[in-house]
Amino acid sequence: QVRLLESGGGLVQAGESLRLSCVPSSIIFSIKSMGWYRQLPGKQREAVAIIHRNNSADYSESVKGRFSIFRGDTKNAVNLQMNSLKTEDTGVYFCHIRSWNQLGHEVDHWGRGIQVTVSS
């Protein structure tokens, strides 16, 4: 079972930046997309940023212009650069990779989540 290892979370003040990184414990083949989700206090998990196989990216409206998703130097790594952080960005952030298995079925891989706290 592949594990997604997240790092880079922590406590920052509003207006500051953080970079989240995600590296799989082993290579994942046939990746469809990689992304970051978050769960804000009292809310359901939501997509923040997704980078697709063709390198196009989608962002939630709440983070557009502030967050940037990009592939890392390590194979299958994905990073999330978060600038101009706001207190409402506080939550648990999850790395996600969707791939195809040998039968052509989609497989979802999730990280355990990493805390991001933005203080005012």
PDB file of C-alpha atoms in Angstrom:
ATOM      1  CA  GLN A   1       0.000   0.000   0.000  1.00  0.00           C
ATOM      2  CA  VAL A   2       1.462   3.325  -1.058  1.00  0.00           C
ATOM      3  CA  ARG A   3       1.590   6.000   1.620  1.00  0.00           C
ATOM      4  CA  LEU A   4       1.590   9.705   0.871  1.00  0.00           C
ATOM      5  CA  LEU A   5       3.968  11.551   3.152  1.00  0.00           C
ATOM      6  CA  GLU A   6       3.039  15.174   3.778  1.00  0.00           C
ATOM      7  CA  SER A   7       5.247  17.852   5.250  1.00  0.00           C
ATOM      8  CA  GLY A   8       5.483  21.614   5.625  1.00  0.00           C
ATOM      9  CA  GLY A   9       2.481  22.431   7.748  1.00  0.00           C
ATOM     10  CA  GLY A  10       2.603  24.485  10.903  1.00  0.00           C
ATOM     11  CA  LEU A  11       1.640  27.748  12.544  1.00  0.00           C
ATOM     12  CA  VAL A  12       2.047  31.065  10.768  1.00  0.00           C
ATOM     13  CA  GLN A  13       0.607  34.542  11.008  1.00  0.00           C
ATOM     14  CA  ALA A  14      -1.888  35.946   8.559  1.00  0.00           C
ATOM     15  CA  GLY A  15      -0.176  37.201   5.434  1.00  0.00           C
ATOM     16  CA  GLU A  16       2.699  34.744   5.658  1.00  0.00           C
ATOM     17  CA  SER A  17       3.464  31.751   3.458  1.00  0.00           C
ATOM     18  CA  LEU A  18       3.828  28.005   3.772  1.00  0.00           C
ATOM     19  CA  ARG A  19       4.760  25.286   1.315  1.00  0.00           C
ATOM     20  CA  LEU A  20       3.258  21.845   1.668  1.00  0.00           C
ATOM     21  CA  SER A  21       5.015  18.886   0.125  1.00  0.00           C
ATOM     22  CA  CYS A  22       3.795  15.382  -0.582  1.00  0.00           C
ATOM     23  CA  VAL A  23       5.940  12.427  -1.566  1.00  0.00           C
ATOM     24  CA  PRO A  24       4.652   8.878  -2.103  1.00  0.00           C
ATOM     25  CA  SER A  25       6.438   6.096  -0.256  1.00  0.00           C
ATOM     26  CA  SER A  26       6.852   4.293  -3.592  1.00  0.00           C
ATOM     27  CA  ILE A  27       6.347   5.170  -7.227  1.00  0.00           C
ATOM     28  CA  ILE A  28       2.773   5.408  -8.438  1.00  0.00           C
ATOM     29  CA  PHE A  29       2.277   4.607 -12.093  1.00  0.00           C
ATOM     30  CA  SER A  30      -0.434   5.923 -14.381  1.00  0.00           C
ATOM     31  CA  ILE A  31      -1.257   9.026 -12.405  1.00  0.00           C
ATOM     32  CA  LYS A  32      -4.404  10.824 -13.456  1.00  0.00           C
ATOM     33  CA  SER A  33      -4.175  13.764 -11.097  1.00  0.00           C
ATOM     34  CA  MET A  34      -2.489  15.021  -7.952  1.00  0.00           C
ATOM     35  CA  GLY A  35      -3.919  17.505  -5.561  1.00  0.00           C
ATOM     36  CA  TRP A  36      -4.495  18.984  -2.180  1.00  0.00           C
ATOM     37  CA  TYR A  37      -7.703  18.957  -0.207  1.00  0.00           C
ATOM     38  CA  ARG A  38      -8.497  20.505   3.116  1.00  0.00           C
ATOM     39  CA  GLN A  39     -10.941  20.135   5.920  1.00  0.00           C
ATOM     40  CA  LEU A  40     -11.735  23.343   7.706  1.00  0.00           C
ATOM     41  CA  PRO A  41     -13.119  23.199  11.249  1.00  0.00           C
ATOM     42  CA  GLY A  42     -16.715  22.001  11.205  1.00  0.00           C
ATOM     43  CA  LYS A  43     -16.789  21.572   7.433  1.00  0.00           C
ATOM     44  CA  GLN A  44     -16.466  18.788   4.911  1.00  0.00           C
ATOM     45  CA  ARG A  45     -13.294  18.060   3.028  1.00  0.00           C
ATOM     46  CA  GLU A  46     -12.932  20.221  -0.060  1.00  0.00           C
ATOM     47  CA  ALA A  47     -10.605  20.371  -3.027  1.00  0.00           C
ATOM     48  CA  VAL A  48      -8.081  23.186  -2.878  1.00  0.00           C
ATOM     49  CA  ALA A  49      -5.887  22.618  -5.903  1.00  0.00           C
ATOM     50  CA  ILE A  50      -5.539  19.832  -8.448  1.00  0.00           C
ATOM     51  CA  ILE A  51      -2.933  19.340 -11.129  1.00  0.00           C
ATOM     52  CA  HIS A  52      -3.935  17.066 -13.966  1.00  0.00           C
ATOM     53  CA  ARG A  53      -1.984  14.686 -16.146  1.00  0.00           C
ATOM     54  CA  ASN A  54      -1.640  17.355 -18.835  1.00  0.00           C
ATOM     55  CA  ASN A  55      -0.266  19.790 -16.208  1.00  0.00           C
ATOM     56  CA  SER A  56      -3.325  21.993 -16.206  1.00  0.00           C
ATOM     57  CA  ALA A  57      -4.431  23.030 -12.738  1.00  0.00           C
ATOM     58  CA  ASP A  58      -7.675  23.891 -11.021  1.00  0.00           C
ATOM     59  CA  TYR A  59      -8.095  25.914  -7.863  1.00  0.00           C
ATOM     60  CA  SER A  60     -10.937  26.601  -5.513  1.00  0.00           C
ATOM     61  CA  GLU A  61     -12.220  30.157  -5.713  1.00  0.00           C
ATOM     62  CA  SER A  62     -11.135  30.859  -2.163  1.00  0.00           C
ATOM     63  CA  VAL A  63      -7.449  30.267  -2.919  1.00  0.00           C
ATOM     64  CA  LYS A  64      -7.098  31.477  -6.507  1.00  0.00           C
ATOM     65  CA  GLY A  65      -4.257  33.914  -6.870  1.00  0.00           C
ATOM     66  CA  ARG A  66      -2.784  32.936  -3.501  1.00  0.00           C
ATOM     67  CA  PHE A  67      -2.020  29.217  -3.785  1.00  0.00           C
ATOM     68  CA  SER A  68      -0.017  27.452  -6.453  1.00  0.00           C
ATOM     69  CA  ILE A  69       0.262  23.718  -7.049  1.00  0.00           C
ATOM     70  CA  PHE A  70       3.256  22.275  -8.837  1.00  0.00           C
ATOM     71  CA  ARG A  71       5.109  19.027  -9.261  1.00  0.00           C
ATOM     72  CA  GLY A  72       8.152  18.431  -7.134  1.00  0.00           C
ATOM     73  CA  ASP A  73      11.620  17.356  -8.160  1.00  0.00           C
ATOM     74  CA  THR A  74      11.098  13.891  -6.696  1.00  0.00           C
ATOM     75  CA  LYS A  75       9.118  11.430  -8.780  1.00  0.00           C
ATOM     76  CA  ASN A  76       5.386  11.816  -8.139  1.00  0.00           C
ATOM     77  CA  ALA A  77       5.932  14.608  -5.605  1.00  0.00           C
ATOM     78  CA  VAL A  78       3.451  17.444  -5.478  1.00  0.00           C
ATOM     79  CA  ASN A  79       3.749  20.740  -3.679  1.00  0.00           C
ATOM     80  CA  LEU A  80       1.353  23.473  -2.650  1.00  0.00           C
ATOM     81  CA  GLN A  81       2.740  26.968  -2.255  1.00  0.00           C
ATOM     82  CA  MET A  82       0.415  28.977  -0.056  1.00  0.00           C
ATOM     83  CA  ASN A  83       0.908  32.735   0.018  1.00  0.00           C
ATOM     84  CA  SER A  84      -1.014  35.513   1.744  1.00  0.00           C
ATOM     85  CA  LEU A  85      -2.480  33.038   4.176  1.00  0.00           C
ATOM     86  CA  LYS A  86      -5.677  33.971   5.960  1.00  0.00           C
ATOM     87  CA  THR A  87      -7.092  32.795   9.268  1.00  0.00           C
ATOM     88  CA  GLU A  88      -9.868  31.074   7.333  1.00  0.00           C
ATOM     89  CA  ASP A  89      -7.253  28.836   5.684  1.00  0.00           C
ATOM     90  CA  THR A  90      -6.752  27.114   9.017  1.00  0.00           C
ATOM     91  CA  GLY A  91      -7.458  23.416   8.776  1.00  0.00           C
ATOM     92  CA  VAL A  92      -6.093  19.993   7.975  1.00  0.00           C
ATOM     93  CA  TYR A  93      -4.636  19.604   4.493  1.00  0.00           C
ATOM     94  CA  PHE A  94      -4.584  16.274   2.688  1.00  0.00           C
ATOM     95  CA  CYS A  95      -2.507  15.163  -0.246  1.00  0.00           C
ATOM     96  CA  HIS A  96      -4.363  13.141  -2.868  1.00  0.00           C
ATOM     97  CA  ILE A  97      -3.218  11.192  -5.920  1.00  0.00           C
ATOM     98  CA  ARG A  98      -5.588   9.478  -8.304  1.00  0.00           C
ATOM     99  CA  SER A  99      -4.184   6.800 -10.560  1.00  0.00           C
ATOM    100  CA  TRP A 100      -5.350   3.982 -12.786  1.00  0.00           C
ATOM    101  CA  ASN A 101      -4.685   0.378 -11.896  1.00  0.00           C
ATOM    102  CA  GLN A 102      -3.910  -2.363 -14.392  1.00  0.00           C
ATOM    103  CA  LEU A 103      -7.640  -2.895 -15.000  1.00  0.00           C
ATOM    104  CA  GLY A 104      -8.138   0.751 -15.846  1.00  0.00           C
ATOM    105  CA  HIS A 105      -9.973   1.495 -12.618  1.00  0.00           C
ATOM    106  CA  GLU A 106      -9.316   4.665 -10.716  1.00  0.00           C
ATOM    107  CA  VAL A 107      -7.517   4.338  -7.413  1.00  0.00           C
ATOM    108  CA  ASP A 108      -7.409   7.072  -4.794  1.00  0.00           C
ATOM    109  CA  HIS A 109      -4.395   7.536  -2.544  1.00  0.00           C
ATOM    110  CA  TRP A 110      -4.657   9.826   0.468  1.00  0.00           C
ATOM    111  CA  GLY A 111      -2.214  11.265   2.922  1.00  0.00           C
ATOM    112  CA  ARG A 112      -3.008  11.307   6.612  1.00  0.00           C
ATOM    113  CA  GLY A 113      -3.339  15.063   6.685  1.00  0.00           C
ATOM    114  CA  ILE A 114      -1.223  17.890   8.005  1.00  0.00           C
ATOM    115  CA  GLN A 115      -2.297  20.799  10.170  1.00  0.00           C
ATOM    116  CA  VAL A 116      -2.059  24.372   8.924  1.00  0.00           C
ATOM    117  CA  THR A 117      -2.878  27.071  11.457  1.00  0.00           C
ATOM    118  CA  VAL A 118      -2.994  30.741  10.567  1.00  0.00           C
ATOM    119  CA  SER A 119      -3.197  33.190  13.452  1.00  0.00           C
ATOM    120  CA  SER A 120      -4.388  36.781  13.230  1.00  0.00           C
TER     121      SER A 120
END
